[in-house]
Short mmCIF file of C-alpha atoms and ligand atoms in Angstrom, two decimals:
data_model
loop_
_atom_site.label_atom_id
_atom_site.label_comp_id
_atom_site.label_asym_id
_atom_site.label_seq_id
_atom_site.Cartn_x
_atom_site.Cartn_y
_atom_site.Cartn_z
CA MET A 1 64.31 -165.02 -97.41
CA GLU A 2 66.70 -165.88 -94.51
CA GLN A 3 66.53 -163.74 -91.24
CA VAL A 4 69.55 -161.15 -90.75
CA ARG A 5 71.90 -162.27 -87.85
CA ILE A 6 72.81 -159.57 -85.48
CA LEU A 7 75.10 -159.72 -82.11
CA VAL A 8 74.03 -156.63 -80.22
CA VAL A 9 76.89 -155.41 -77.91
CA GLU A 10 75.37 -153.04 -74.91
CA ASP A 11 77.02 -153.06 -71.37
CA GLU A 12 73.27 -151.34 -70.01
CA VAL A 13 71.24 -154.71 -69.99
CA ILE A 14 67.62 -152.71 -70.20
CA VAL A 15 69.05 -151.17 -73.37
CA ALA A 16 70.30 -153.95 -74.79
CA ARG A 17 67.22 -155.92 -74.56
CA THR A 18 65.37 -152.88 -75.88
CA ILE A 19 67.75 -153.29 -79.16
CA ALA A 20 66.95 -156.27 -79.39
CA ASN A 21 63.14 -156.23 -79.15
CA GLN A 22 63.35 -153.74 -81.60
CA LEU A 23 65.39 -155.87 -83.99
CA ASN A 24 63.21 -158.49 -83.63
CA GLN A 25 60.12 -156.51 -84.59
CA LEU A 26 62.60 -155.12 -87.66
CA GLY A 27 62.65 -158.66 -88.83
CA TYR A 28 65.93 -159.38 -87.72
CA THR A 29 67.49 -162.22 -85.45
CA VAL A 30 69.19 -161.82 -82.54
CA ILE A 31 71.87 -164.41 -82.06
CA GLY A 32 72.68 -163.03 -78.59
CA THR A 33 73.77 -159.89 -76.69
CA ALA A 34 77.19 -159.19 -75.06
CA SER A 35 78.27 -156.24 -72.33
CA SER A 36 82.21 -156.32 -72.61
CA GLY A 37 84.51 -156.33 -75.34
CA GLN A 38 85.81 -159.73 -74.62
CA ILE A 39 82.61 -161.50 -74.70
CA ALA A 40 81.53 -159.44 -78.04
CA ILE A 41 84.51 -160.83 -79.79
CA ALA A 42 84.13 -164.63 -78.18
CA LYS A 43 80.52 -164.56 -78.97
CA ALA A 44 81.32 -163.16 -82.41
CA LEU A 45 84.05 -166.13 -83.32
CA GLU A 46 81.29 -168.82 -81.69
CA SER A 47 77.88 -167.91 -83.72
CA ARG A 48 79.44 -165.78 -86.86
CA PRO A 49 77.18 -163.24 -87.21
CA GLU A 50 76.14 -161.33 -90.08
CA LEU A 51 76.10 -157.72 -88.02
CA VAL A 52 77.26 -156.38 -84.66
CA LEU A 53 75.16 -153.17 -83.41
CA MET A 54 78.34 -151.69 -80.64
CA ASP A 55 78.03 -149.69 -78.00
CA VAL A 56 81.27 -147.65 -77.89
CA ILE A 57 81.64 -147.63 -74.33
CA LEU A 58 81.57 -151.36 -72.75
CA LYS A 59 82.35 -152.90 -69.60
CA GLY A 60 85.59 -154.58 -68.59
CA GLU A 61 89.53 -152.51 -69.87
CA MET A 62 88.41 -153.16 -73.70
CA ASP A 63 85.98 -150.55 -75.19
CA GLY A 64 84.09 -150.71 -78.00
CA ILE A 65 85.99 -149.32 -80.54
CA THR A 66 89.01 -151.78 -80.05
CA ALA A 67 86.17 -155.02 -79.93
CA ALA A 68 85.09 -153.43 -83.22
CA SER A 69 88.40 -153.78 -85.25
CA GLN A 70 89.33 -156.99 -83.62
CA ILE A 71 85.92 -158.07 -85.26
CA ARG A 72 86.44 -156.67 -88.29
CA GLU A 73 90.21 -157.65 -88.89
CA GLN A 74 89.03 -161.54 -87.54
CA LEU A 75 86.03 -162.03 -89.11
CA ASP A 76 85.34 -159.31 -91.60
CA ILE A 77 81.52 -158.94 -89.97
CA PRO A 78 80.71 -155.54 -90.52
CA VAL A 79 79.82 -153.24 -87.22
CA ILE A 80 77.54 -150.49 -86.79
CA PHE A 81 78.36 -148.35 -83.99
CA LEU A 82 75.35 -147.17 -81.42
CA THR A 83 76.27 -144.81 -78.81
CA ALA A 84 75.46 -141.49 -77.54
CA TYR A 85 78.84 -140.03 -78.15
CA GLY A 86 79.05 -138.15 -81.06
CA ASP A 87 81.87 -135.96 -79.98
CA SER A 88 84.44 -135.61 -83.20
CA ASN A 89 87.25 -137.41 -80.65
CA THR A 90 85.11 -140.59 -80.40
CA VAL A 91 84.04 -140.19 -84.33
CA GLN A 92 87.85 -140.07 -85.23
CA ARG A 93 88.74 -143.13 -83.43
CA ALA A 94 85.85 -145.14 -84.67
CA LYS A 95 86.35 -143.90 -87.96
CA THR A 96 89.63 -145.56 -88.10
CA THR A 97 88.17 -149.12 -87.33
CA GLN A 98 86.35 -148.24 -90.66
CA PRO A 99 82.60 -149.00 -89.73
CA PHE A 100 79.93 -149.43 -91.05
CA GLY A 101 77.48 -147.32 -90.11
CA TYR A 102 77.65 -144.74 -86.76
CA VAL A 103 73.50 -144.12 -85.02
CA ILE A 104 73.33 -141.86 -82.25
CA LYS A 105 71.32 -142.36 -79.34
CA PRO A 106 68.57 -141.59 -78.77
CA PHE A 107 67.38 -143.30 -82.25
CA THR A 108 64.38 -144.52 -83.72
CA PRO A 109 63.50 -148.01 -84.70
CA LYS A 110 63.32 -146.78 -88.58
CA ASP A 111 66.70 -144.84 -88.16
CA LEU A 112 68.42 -148.33 -86.80
CA HIS A 113 66.73 -150.24 -89.84
CA ILE A 114 68.21 -147.97 -91.99
CA ALA A 115 71.59 -147.86 -90.49
CA ILE A 116 71.67 -152.06 -90.42
CA GLU A 117 70.65 -152.05 -94.18
CA MET A 118 73.27 -149.63 -95.51
CA GLY A 119 75.85 -151.61 -93.31
CA LEU A 120 75.08 -155.00 -94.64
CA LEU A 121 74.89 -153.12 -98.39
CA LYS A 122 78.39 -151.99 -98.21
CA HIS A 123 79.59 -154.67 -96.48
CA GLU A 124 78.58 -157.22 -99.48
CA LEU A 125 79.72 -154.04 -101.99
CA GLU A 126 83.11 -154.20 -100.18
CA ARG A 127 83.07 -157.88 -100.71
CA ASP A 128 82.51 -158.20 -104.28
CA LEU A 129 85.31 -155.50 -104.77
CA ARG A 130 87.28 -157.45 -102.89
CA GLU A 131 86.70 -160.63 -104.84
CA HIS A 132 86.55 -158.45 -108.33
CA ARG A 133 90.49 -157.20 -106.99
CA ASP A 134 91.87 -160.94 -105.97
CA ARG A 135 90.19 -162.73 -108.99
CA LEU A 136 92.30 -159.77 -111.12
CA ALA A 137 95.16 -159.91 -109.05
CA THR A 138 95.71 -163.67 -109.21
CA LEU A 139 94.62 -163.52 -113.14
CA LEU A 140 97.67 -161.04 -113.63
CA ASN A 141 100.01 -162.71 -111.32
CA SER A 142 99.46 -166.05 -112.93
CA MET A 143 99.88 -164.53 -116.67
CA SER A 144 102.45 -165.43 -118.98
CA ASP A 145 102.84 -161.67 -120.71
CA ALA A 146 104.39 -159.07 -117.91
CA VAL A 147 102.12 -156.43 -116.64
CA ILE A 148 103.28 -152.79 -115.37
CA ALA A 149 100.82 -150.39 -114.40
CA THR A 150 101.22 -146.51 -113.00
CA ASN A 151 99.10 -144.21 -112.08
CA GLU A 152 98.14 -140.88 -113.86
CA LYS A 153 101.26 -139.35 -113.37
CA GLY A 154 103.66 -142.30 -114.49
CA ILE A 155 104.73 -143.76 -111.38
CA VAL A 156 104.60 -147.50 -111.00
CA THR A 157 101.61 -149.03 -108.63
CA PHE A 158 101.76 -152.85 -109.70
CA VAL A 159 104.18 -154.74 -111.46
CA ASN A 160 103.31 -158.71 -111.97
CA PRO A 161 105.72 -161.49 -111.20
CA ALA A 162 106.29 -162.13 -115.35
CA ALA A 163 107.04 -158.20 -115.18
CA GLU A 164 109.80 -158.48 -112.31
CA LEU A 165 111.33 -161.58 -114.04
CA ILE A 166 111.79 -159.46 -117.20
CA THR A 167 112.59 -156.17 -116.25
CA GLY A 168 115.08 -158.06 -112.84
CA TRP A 169 112.62 -155.03 -110.87
CA GLN A 170 110.60 -156.77 -107.94
CA GLN A 171 107.59 -154.94 -107.02
CA VAL A 172 108.24 -153.73 -103.69
CA ASP A 173 111.41 -151.94 -105.38
CA ALA A 174 109.41 -150.45 -108.24
CA LEU A 175 106.45 -149.14 -106.93
CA GLY A 176 106.49 -145.50 -106.37
CA LYS A 177 109.03 -145.25 -108.96
CA ASP A 178 108.76 -143.59 -112.13
CA ILE A 179 108.34 -145.88 -115.04
CA SER A 180 110.97 -144.32 -116.85
CA LYS A 181 113.12 -145.87 -113.87
CA ILE A 182 112.56 -149.29 -114.50
CA PHE A 183 111.00 -149.19 -118.23
CA GLN A 184 113.75 -148.09 -120.59
CA LEU A 185 113.27 -149.14 -124.35
CA VAL A 186 116.16 -149.03 -126.84
CA ASP A 187 116.03 -149.46 -130.69
CA GLU A 188 117.80 -152.42 -131.40
CA VAL A 189 119.15 -151.30 -134.99
CA THR A 190 119.78 -147.64 -134.46
CA GLU A 191 120.97 -147.83 -130.67
CA THR A 192 118.68 -145.23 -129.93
CA SER A 193 116.89 -144.93 -126.63
CA LEU A 194 113.11 -144.53 -127.70
CA GLU A 195 110.93 -142.67 -125.86
CA ASN A 196 108.39 -144.54 -123.36
CA PRO A 197 105.34 -146.11 -123.92
CA VAL A 198 103.55 -144.91 -121.03
CA ALA A 199 104.37 -140.79 -121.30
CA LYS A 200 102.99 -141.48 -125.25
CA VAL A 201 99.62 -142.56 -124.00
CA LEU A 202 99.49 -140.26 -121.23
CA ARG A 203 100.07 -137.90 -123.54
CA GLU A 204 97.99 -139.22 -126.45
CA GLN A 205 95.23 -140.77 -124.40
CA GLN A 206 95.30 -143.75 -126.74
CA VAL A 207 96.75 -147.73 -126.97
CA VAL A 208 100.75 -147.42 -128.57
CA TYR A 209 102.15 -150.10 -129.69
CA LEU A 210 106.31 -150.49 -129.90
CA ASP A 211 107.87 -150.83 -132.61
CA ASP A 212 109.64 -153.90 -134.01
CA PHE A 213 113.31 -154.68 -132.77
CA THR A 214 112.76 -153.30 -129.85
CA SER A 215 114.99 -153.91 -126.38
CA LEU A 216 114.30 -153.24 -122.64
CA ILE A 217 116.90 -152.76 -120.71
CA THR A 218 117.26 -154.55 -117.41
CA LYS A 219 117.78 -153.26 -114.08
CA ASN A 220 121.25 -154.98 -114.41
CA GLY A 221 122.20 -153.41 -118.43
CA SER A 222 121.35 -156.31 -120.03
CA ARG A 223 119.08 -156.35 -122.96
CA VAL A 224 115.91 -158.23 -123.79
CA PRO A 225 113.86 -158.21 -127.11
CA ILE A 226 110.56 -157.37 -126.10
CA GLY A 227 106.68 -156.64 -127.96
CA ASP A 228 104.04 -154.49 -126.11
CA SER A 229 101.34 -152.29 -126.04
CA ALA A 230 100.35 -149.79 -123.36
CA SER A 231 96.84 -148.69 -122.83
CA PRO A 232 95.68 -146.05 -120.91
CA ILE A 233 93.33 -146.54 -117.83
CA MET A 234 90.64 -144.40 -118.21
CA ARG A 235 87.84 -143.13 -115.21
CA GLN A 236 84.26 -142.94 -116.17
CA SER A 237 84.37 -139.01 -116.64
CA GLY A 238 87.02 -139.69 -119.54
CA GLN A 239 89.65 -138.66 -117.68
CA ILE A 240 93.17 -140.57 -117.75
CA ASN A 241 93.83 -142.33 -114.87
CA GLY A 242 97.02 -144.50 -115.29
CA VAL A 243 98.85 -146.62 -117.65
CA VAL A 244 99.21 -149.95 -118.27
CA VAL A 245 101.95 -151.57 -120.11
CA VAL A 246 101.59 -155.72 -121.47
CA PHE A 247 105.01 -156.60 -122.65
CA TRP A 248 106.42 -159.69 -123.36
CA ASP A 249 110.05 -161.49 -123.84
CA LEU A 250 110.65 -162.28 -127.61
CA SER A 251 114.38 -163.45 -127.08
CA GLU A 252 113.30 -167.04 -127.85
CA ARG A 253 111.66 -165.88 -130.90
CA ARG A 254 114.38 -164.05 -131.94
CA GLN A 255 116.76 -166.24 -131.55
CA ALA A 256 114.42 -168.50 -133.89
CA GLN A 257 114.68 -165.95 -136.25
CA LEU A 258 117.97 -165.87 -136.34
CA LEU A 259 118.76 -169.25 -136.92
CA GLU A 260 116.44 -169.66 -139.47
CA GLN A 261 117.67 -166.43 -141.17
CA ALA A 262 121.14 -167.79 -141.03
CA LEU A 263 119.90 -171.64 -142.18
CA HIS A 264 118.31 -169.54 -145.09
CA LYS A 265 121.42 -167.40 -145.89
CA GLU A 266 123.68 -171.53 -146.07
CA ARG A 267 120.69 -172.97 -147.90
CA GLU A 268 120.78 -169.89 -150.32
CA VAL A 269 124.84 -169.97 -150.21
CA ASN A 270 124.52 -173.66 -151.30
CA GLN A 271 122.10 -173.25 -154.38
CA LEU A 272 124.66 -170.61 -155.38
CA LYS A 273 127.13 -172.62 -155.36
CA SER A 274 125.60 -175.17 -157.11
CA LEU A 275 124.38 -173.05 -159.62
CA PHE A 276 127.86 -171.63 -160.10
CA ILE A 277 129.39 -174.78 -160.55
CA SER A 278 126.74 -176.05 -162.94
CA THR A 279 126.92 -172.12 -165.12
CA VAL A 280 130.43 -172.10 -165.19
CA SER A 281 130.47 -176.09 -166.82
CA HIS A 282 128.43 -174.88 -168.99
CA GLU A 283 130.15 -171.84 -170.01
CA PHE A 284 133.24 -174.19 -170.20
CA ARG A 285 131.28 -176.74 -172.16
CA ASN A 286 130.78 -174.56 -175.89
CA PRO A 287 134.17 -173.11 -176.35
CA LEU A 288 134.98 -177.11 -175.81
CA SER A 289 133.32 -178.22 -178.00
CA VAL A 290 134.07 -175.42 -180.53
CA ILE A 291 137.48 -176.64 -180.08
CA GLN A 292 136.46 -180.32 -180.22
CA SER A 293 134.69 -179.73 -183.43
CA SER A 294 137.23 -177.81 -185.21
CA VAL A 295 140.05 -180.40 -184.55
CA GLU A 296 137.96 -183.05 -186.04
CA LEU A 297 137.13 -181.12 -189.19
CA ILE A 298 141.19 -180.48 -189.47
CA GLU A 299 141.90 -184.12 -188.77
CA LEU A 300 139.24 -185.14 -191.15
CA GLN A 301 140.36 -183.59 -193.99
CA GLY A 302 143.57 -183.72 -193.30
CA GLU A 303 146.06 -183.31 -196.45
CA ASN A 304 142.78 -182.15 -198.40
CA LEU A 305 142.44 -178.96 -195.96
CA LYS A 306 142.50 -175.73 -197.78
CA PRO A 307 144.57 -173.09 -195.91
CA GLU A 308 142.46 -170.85 -195.97
CA LYS A 309 139.97 -173.20 -194.37
CA ARG A 310 142.60 -174.40 -191.85
CA LYS A 311 142.94 -170.60 -191.01
CA THR A 312 139.48 -170.36 -190.42
CA TYR A 313 139.24 -173.09 -188.14
CA LEU A 314 142.30 -171.80 -186.24
CA LYS A 315 140.72 -168.57 -185.61
CA ARG A 316 137.55 -170.65 -183.72
CA ILE A 317 139.97 -172.30 -182.01
CA ASN A 318 142.14 -169.07 -180.60
CA SER A 319 138.72 -167.47 -179.71
CA ALA A 320 137.60 -169.79 -177.97
CA VAL A 321 140.44 -170.52 -176.06
CA GLN A 322 140.47 -167.17 -175.63
CA SER A 323 136.74 -166.92 -173.86
CA MET A 324 138.03 -169.83 -171.71
CA LYS A 325 141.01 -168.05 -170.65
CA THR A 326 138.66 -165.11 -169.60
CA LEU A 327 136.36 -167.40 -167.66
CA MET A 328 138.62 -168.76 -165.73
CA GLU A 329 140.39 -165.71 -165.08
CA ASP A 330 136.79 -164.58 -164.13
CA VAL A 331 135.99 -167.76 -162.15
CA LEU A 332 139.46 -167.56 -160.18
CA PHE A 333 139.00 -163.90 -159.23
CA MET A 334 135.43 -164.50 -157.83
CA GLY A 335 137.48 -167.55 -155.67
CA LYS A 336 139.91 -164.91 -154.41
CA SER A 337 137.69 -162.20 -153.41
CA ASP A 338 135.06 -165.26 -151.74
CA ALA A 339 137.63 -166.31 -150.04
CA GLY A 340 137.93 -162.98 -148.61
CA LYS A 341 142.02 -163.11 -151.03
CA LEU A 342 141.08 -159.92 -152.66
CA GLU A 343 143.59 -157.49 -151.85
CA CYS A 344 143.40 -153.71 -152.43
CA GLN A 345 147.13 -152.75 -152.69
CA PRO A 346 147.09 -149.09 -152.86
CA ALA A 347 149.77 -146.96 -154.84
CA LEU A 348 150.57 -143.63 -156.47
CA LEU A 349 149.49 -143.08 -160.13
CA ASP A 350 147.69 -139.93 -162.25
CA LEU A 351 144.44 -140.79 -162.80
CA ALA A 352 144.22 -139.10 -166.25
CA GLU A 353 147.62 -140.77 -167.70
CA PHE A 354 146.00 -144.32 -165.97
CA CYS A 355 143.03 -143.93 -168.03
CA GLN A 356 144.51 -142.00 -171.25
CA GLU A 357 146.86 -145.72 -171.31
CA LEU A 358 143.81 -147.82 -171.00
CA ILE A 359 141.56 -146.60 -173.62
CA ALA A 360 144.55 -146.77 -176.02
CA GLU A 361 145.27 -150.19 -175.28
CA PHE A 362 141.47 -151.39 -175.24
CA THR A 363 140.82 -149.53 -178.52
CA THR A 364 144.37 -151.51 -179.86
CA ILE A 365 142.46 -154.54 -178.65
CA HIS A 366 139.30 -153.90 -180.05
CA PRO A 367 140.14 -152.04 -183.14
CA ARG A 368 136.66 -151.51 -184.70
CA SER A 369 134.57 -151.06 -182.16
CA ALA A 370 132.94 -147.51 -180.71
CA GLU A 371 135.30 -144.57 -180.42
CA ILE A 372 135.91 -143.60 -176.79
CA ILE A 373 136.09 -140.22 -175.81
CA PHE A 374 137.98 -139.17 -172.68
CA ASN A 375 137.28 -135.99 -170.63
CA CYS A 376 139.32 -135.07 -167.34
CA HIS A 377 137.37 -132.26 -165.74
CA SER A 378 140.26 -131.55 -162.95
CA ASP A 379 143.91 -130.45 -163.26
CA ARG A 380 144.97 -132.87 -160.34
CA THR A 381 144.11 -136.19 -160.75
CA GLU A 382 146.96 -137.78 -158.28
CA ALA A 383 145.57 -140.71 -156.62
CA CYS A 384 146.33 -143.84 -154.45
CA MET A 385 144.75 -146.76 -155.80
CA ASP A 386 145.01 -150.17 -156.78
CA GLU A 387 146.17 -149.93 -160.31
CA GLN A 388 145.45 -153.70 -161.24
CA LEU A 389 141.62 -153.81 -159.66
CA LEU A 390 140.94 -150.43 -161.76
CA ARG A 391 142.28 -152.10 -165.00
CA TYR A 392 139.71 -154.67 -163.83
CA ILE A 393 137.06 -152.09 -163.45
CA PHE A 394 137.16 -149.78 -166.44
CA THR A 395 138.13 -152.94 -168.98
CA ASN A 396 134.91 -154.74 -167.95
CA LEU A 397 132.86 -151.64 -168.14
CA LEU A 398 134.24 -150.30 -171.56
CA ASN A 399 133.75 -154.40 -172.62
CA ASN A 400 129.95 -153.86 -171.71
CA ALA A 401 129.98 -150.46 -173.07
CA VAL A 402 131.45 -151.57 -176.50
CA LYS A 403 129.68 -154.93 -176.71
CA TYR A 404 125.95 -153.57 -176.24
CA SER A 405 125.93 -150.35 -178.52
CA PRO A 406 126.18 -150.71 -182.01
CA THR A 407 129.16 -150.16 -184.06
CA GLY A 408 130.90 -146.98 -184.65
CA GLY A 409 129.16 -145.13 -181.42
CA ASN A 410 130.38 -143.05 -178.79
CA ILE A 411 131.27 -143.66 -175.67
CA LEU A 412 132.29 -140.88 -172.99
CA PHE A 413 134.58 -141.77 -170.21
CA ASP A 414 134.75 -138.66 -167.67
CA LEU A 415 136.73 -138.17 -165.04
CA THR A 416 136.79 -135.94 -162.29
CA CYS A 417 138.82 -135.84 -158.91
CA ASP A 418 136.87 -133.56 -156.28
CA LEU A 419 139.60 -132.48 -153.78
CA ILE A 420 137.53 -131.28 -151.12
CA ASP A 421 135.13 -134.86 -150.69
CA GLY A 422 138.26 -136.43 -151.44
CA VAL A 423 136.89 -139.01 -154.01
CA ALA A 424 137.39 -139.65 -157.97
CA ILE A 425 134.49 -139.73 -160.46
CA PHE A 426 134.18 -141.87 -163.10
CA ARG A 427 131.68 -141.84 -165.59
CA ILE A 428 130.91 -144.33 -168.36
CA GLN A 429 128.42 -143.41 -170.87
CA ASP A 430 127.36 -145.20 -173.83
CA HIS A 431 123.84 -144.77 -176.35
CA GLY A 432 123.51 -148.90 -176.72
CA ILE A 433 120.72 -150.87 -175.72
CA GLY A 434 120.47 -149.85 -172.25
CA ILE A 435 118.80 -152.19 -169.41
CA PRO A 436 115.46 -152.95 -168.96
CA GLU A 437 113.90 -151.57 -166.03
CA ALA A 438 112.95 -154.91 -164.39
CA ASP A 439 116.40 -156.48 -165.06
CA GLN A 440 118.71 -153.88 -163.20
CA ALA A 441 118.38 -154.45 -159.55
CA ARG A 442 120.09 -157.82 -160.52
CA LEU A 443 123.05 -156.65 -162.20
CA PHE A 444 124.98 -157.71 -159.38
CA GLU A 445 124.08 -161.05 -158.95
CA SER A 446 126.33 -163.64 -160.56
CA PHE A 447 125.61 -164.78 -164.04
CA TYR A 448 122.77 -162.51 -164.07
CA ARG A 449 122.00 -161.56 -167.60
CA ALA A 450 119.33 -159.12 -168.83
CA SER A 451 116.28 -159.70 -170.65
CA ASN A 452 117.59 -157.95 -174.13
CA VAL A 453 120.96 -159.14 -174.34
CA GLN A 454 119.86 -162.87 -174.72
CA SER A 455 121.57 -163.28 -178.83
CA ILE A 456 125.26 -161.10 -177.46
CA PRO A 457 127.62 -163.77 -175.46
CA GLY A 458 128.52 -163.13 -172.32
CA THR A 459 128.55 -164.65 -168.77
CA GLY A 460 127.12 -162.25 -166.50
CA LEU A 461 130.43 -162.15 -163.99
CA GLY A 462 131.97 -158.64 -165.15
CA LEU A 463 129.80 -156.62 -163.13
CA VAL A 464 130.14 -158.63 -159.98
CA ILE A 465 134.17 -158.09 -160.34
CA VAL A 466 133.80 -155.17 -161.04
CA LYS A 467 131.95 -154.43 -157.80
CA LYS A 468 134.28 -156.23 -155.82
CA CYS A 469 136.95 -153.90 -157.15
CA VAL A 470 134.68 -151.45 -156.39
CA GLU A 471 134.22 -152.29 -152.56
CA ALA A 472 137.71 -153.07 -151.98
CA HIS A 473 138.43 -149.52 -152.49
CA GLN A 474 135.27 -148.76 -150.07
CA GLY A 475 133.79 -146.73 -153.70
CA GLN A 476 130.38 -146.77 -154.63
CA ILE A 477 128.70 -148.14 -158.29
CA SER A 478 125.76 -146.93 -159.58
CA ILE A 479 123.87 -147.69 -162.96
CA HIS A 480 121.10 -145.09 -164.79
CA SER A 481 119.92 -147.00 -167.83
CA GLN A 482 117.07 -146.63 -170.38
CA ALA A 483 116.21 -149.36 -172.52
CA GLY A 484 116.92 -148.53 -175.89
CA ILE A 485 118.19 -145.07 -175.07
CA GLY A 486 121.73 -146.00 -173.38
CA SER A 487 123.61 -146.41 -170.21
CA THR A 488 125.64 -144.98 -167.88
CA LEU A 489 127.69 -146.50 -165.13
CA THR A 490 129.41 -144.04 -162.22
CA ILE A 491 132.22 -145.33 -160.32
CA THR A 492 132.93 -142.97 -157.17
CA LEU A 493 136.21 -143.91 -155.35
CA PRO A 494 138.28 -142.17 -152.62
CA LEU A 495 141.41 -140.51 -154.17
CA ASN A 496 143.64 -141.78 -151.17
CA TYR A 497 142.51 -145.15 -149.89
CA GLN A 498 145.07 -145.33 -148.17
CA ASN A 499 144.28 -142.32 -145.92
CA ARG A 500 140.57 -143.30 -145.63
CA ILE A 501 141.72 -146.89 -144.21
CA GLN A 502 143.85 -145.69 -141.93
P1 ATP B 601 130.66 -161.13 -169.00
O1 ATP B 601 130.57 -161.99 -167.52
O2 ATP B 601 130.95 -161.60 -169.91
O3 ATP B 601 131.19 -159.10 -169.13
P2 ATP B 601 128.23 -159.83 -169.23
O4 ATP B 601 128.34 -158.49 -169.93
O5 ATP B 601 127.00 -160.27 -169.94
O6 ATP B 601 129.09 -160.62 -169.35
P3 ATP B 601 127.99 -158.41 -167.01
O7 ATP B 601 129.67 -157.46 -167.57
O8 ATP B 601 128.18 -158.76 -165.39
O9 ATP B 601 128.12 -159.28 -167.97
O10 ATP B 601 126.90 -157.30 -167.16
C1 ATP B 601 125.46 -157.82 -167.03
C2 ATP B 601 124.28 -157.34 -167.60
O11 ATP B 601 124.28 -156.13 -167.41
C3 ATP B 601 124.90 -157.82 -168.85
O12 ATP B 601 124.16 -159.23 -169.44
C4 ATP B 601 123.79 -156.93 -169.82
O13 ATP B 601 122.68 -157.42 -169.47
C5 ATP B 601 123.82 -155.61 -168.75
N1 ATP B 601 125.14 -154.87 -168.87
C6 ATP B 601 125.91 -154.26 -168.25
N2 ATP B 601 126.57 -152.88 -169.29
C7 ATP B 601 125.32 -152.53 -169.92
C8 ATP B 601 125.54 -151.81 -170.96
N3 ATP B 601 126.39 -151.13 -170.93
N4 ATP B 601 124.38 -151.91 -171.48
C9 ATP B 601 123.69 -152.43 -171.69
N5 ATP B 601 123.38 -153.66 -170.98
C10 ATP B 601 124.33 -153.48 -169.66
MG1 MG B 602 130.44 -157.55 -169.46
#
């Protein structure tokens, strides 16, 4: 094993020599002796001993305590004081130089040996600790993740450069401040401020993670979307010693997500457009071919065409033209509402009267359909709504109720005006084929038709139009239906739409 090299600083030559002898006997190498502080510093600088034994009283102006502090600062060499002065004043002064030992004269070689070994060990441990700390600091400072540490009271003790960049707080300004001052979180969706994760960790004593869509409010008040985790720092005794928050900037990822969503939406809209065009063309083709074949048959039979046949063909042509007209109107309506041109022009009207007239009209056009039973549950039914849009809504709903019910069944049409909530509630109930549960969520998609209506004609645009008219009034629509039992459609519209938008 290599011998430890020691510098002895002692103003009395004989004592210095005695100590040097003792050290040699103990197996240490004495690299020299010095009688003053200046000489001690010069020798330490020149021969870099591993330890200095330092007397407190020295020759010259500089005493051992001052010399020790300079040696320690400049060279990081451990110093052990050897002195006859054990008074508290001297000990206090010596303490400021963080000595590695303090031996009171007279001492035995054994005392010296123990003090040197303890001093060397302490120095080695201190160096290891410092190296660890430096390594950790380099790691934290070069990390791309932001790190903030606090003590057990939530007071900031460390901020790495990445955290400085995101929060806008420099470490020097943040140190000593409460974490809630420099790390404020807000929910991006609800706009409410969130509990500080450090407070949560201190309370729950376990790792906590941020919810999605969390933003940090920076020093200048801007917001940065972040992801993070906060972990407790535990003492060996199991007590919490502080908290470390690790977080990272999600701005780029969030922007990429938004871009991806926008692209996805655009793709979807394009797909829907193509689907719309192909479905509409397809829907036009059916009545067109009916018209074409009927005309061909009329031409072919010419003079020989019997009057009944002619009537049948003309009826076919007429109904095909009608269905094309309805489809055309629906498509035009959709185009108008998609272009944002669907206007709600409310006017005063009496809802009970309106419903009764509409039912009467409807029954005239569909004489052999189900019976529509109207019930009004309110005395006052005046409202301010767009009559044209109301007509679209209820004609479509009645059409469906009739179309998807066996002939001759009853359809209940209820109206309630709730003056307190300021809404009119319309309910149309049939006892028809109902809507399978699996189809219910998609009924407001253009051209979507339930699996149990494939043999019944229809395009799947009616409910889409109804929904648009309801939304134009800022109202709501809900469907309650059971396959084989029947359906109830409830429409809730503000009684006085004009007041609502003011
Ligand atoms: P059209 O565009 O000619 O109205 P459609 O009736 O098929 O065609 P929607 O009115 O939008 O289209 O209705 C969508 C689907 O909802 C229907 O195809 C049907 O499956 C279902 N549906 C709507 N109302 C009822 C009802 N009262 N009873 C049973 N099914 C219904
Ligand atoms: Mg319909």
